[in-house]
Structures are given as C-alpha cells and as structure tokens.
Coordinates of C-alpha atoms in Angstrom, one line a residue:
M11 CA -19.2 -0.5 3.4
K12 CA -18.4 0.6 -0.1
K13 CA -14.9 1.8 -0.9
K14 CA -13.9 3.7 -4.0
I15 CA -10.3 2.6 -4.1
K16 CA -9.5 0.0 -6.7
T17 CA -6.4 -1.9 -7.9
G18 CA -4.3 0.4 -10.1
D19 CA -5.5 3.7 -8.6
E20 CA -3.0 6.4 -7.5
V21 CA -3.4 7.1 -3.8
V22 CA -1.8 9.3 -1.1
V23 CA -1.0 7.9 2.3
I24 CA -2.6 10.2 4.9
A25 CA -1.5 8.5 8.1
G26 CA 1.5 6.6 9.4
N27 CA 5.2 6.5 8.8
S28 CA 4.8 7.0 5.0
R29 CA 2.5 9.9 5.3
G30 CA 2.4 12.0 2.1
A31 CA 3.7 9.2 -0.2
R32 CA 2.0 8.9 -3.6
A33 CA 1.9 5.4 -5.0
K34 CA -0.2 2.9 -7.0
V35 CA -2.5 0.3 -5.3
L36 CA -1.2 -3.2 -6.0
S37 CA -4.2 -5.0 -4.5
V38 CA -7.3 -4.5 -2.3
I39 CA -8.1 -7.0 0.4
T40 CA -11.9 -6.3 0.9
A41 CA -12.5 -8.9 3.7
K42 CA -9.9 -7.2 6.0
E43 CA -10.4 -3.6 4.6
R44 CA -6.7 -3.3 3.7
V45 CA -4.7 -2.3 0.7
L46 CA -1.3 -3.1 -0.6
V47 CA 0.5 0.1 -1.8
E48 CA 3.6 0.0 -4.0
G49 CA 6.7 1.0 -2.0
V50 CA 4.9 1.7 1.3
N51 CA 5.1 -0.2 4.6
K52 CA 8.0 -2.5 3.5
R53 CA 8.9 -5.5 5.7
K54 CA 11.7 -8.0 5.5
H55 CA 10.7 -11.5 4.6
F56 CA 12.8 -14.7 4.8
E57 CA 12.7 -16.8 1.6
P58 CA 13.6 -20.4 2.4
K59 CA 15.9 -22.5 0.2
S60 CA 14.2 -24.0 -2.9
E61 CA 15.0 -25.0 -6.4
K62 CA 14.2 -21.5 -7.6
N63 CA 16.3 -19.9 -4.9
P64 CA 19.0 -22.4 -3.8
E65 CA 20.7 -20.0 -1.3
G66 CA 17.6 -18.6 0.3
A67 CA 17.3 -14.9 0.8
I68 CA 15.9 -12.0 2.8
V69 CA 13.7 -9.8 0.7
E70 CA 11.7 -6.7 1.3
R71 CA 8.0 -6.8 0.5
E72 CA 5.2 -4.4 0.9
S73 CA 2.8 -5.1 3.7
S74 CA -0.8 -4.1 3.7
I75 CA -2.1 -0.9 5.4
H76 CA -5.7 -0.1 6.5
I77 CA -7.8 1.4 3.8
S78 CA -8.7 4.4 6.0
N79 CA -5.0 5.5 5.9
V80 CA -5.1 6.2 2.1
M81 CA -7.0 8.7 -0.1
L82 CA -7.4 8.9 -3.8
A83 CA -4.8 11.3 -5.2
S84 CA -7.4 13.2 -7.2
K85 CA -9.5 13.8 -4.1
Y86 CA -6.4 14.7 -2.1
D87 CA -5.4 17.3 -4.7
E88 CA -8.9 18.8 -4.7
R89 CA -8.8 19.2 -0.9
K90 CA -5.3 20.7 -0.9
G91 CA -6.3 23.2 -3.7
A92 CA -9.4 24.3 -1.8
A93 CA -7.3 25.0 1.4
K94 CA -5.1 27.6 -0.4

C-alpha cells in the first residue's frame, strides 16, 4: 500500500491522545506502517550507565504511532477549509 507521508513532512495527528497536534515526521517505518512524529507519543526510556553517560538517566523519547493516525497538514487544512 502506497503512503504519501515522508520524512520531514508536516502532519496533523487525527486520532489518539495528541489529537490536533501539528509536528514534523522524524522517520517512517514502512514495514510496520508506523511513523515517528516529533513531540508526539513520548515514553520514558531508561539509559544504562556507560562511558558517555556515567550516571545513567531516564529520558523521554518519541514512540511510533500508526500511519493511519496522521494526515498531511496541507490535506488537513483543505478539508477544514471546505467544511466552513
């Protein structure tokens, strides 16, 4: 199935907790039909101790969401404009 969303596109989240959020696509995972959107669906991740990070840390990272839950911002604006 062909998807029109690519890395770097501006999208609007149309379903889920972050509904209505506009953000940039960081990456597209085509095999799983998921996208990584900047600032959306954040999860806490434990970073173990290492040379780079001697204390270890808990950091927040974006987690992927299904591609059907996002829409290109231009298409979203067209649809909202036609509804008025």
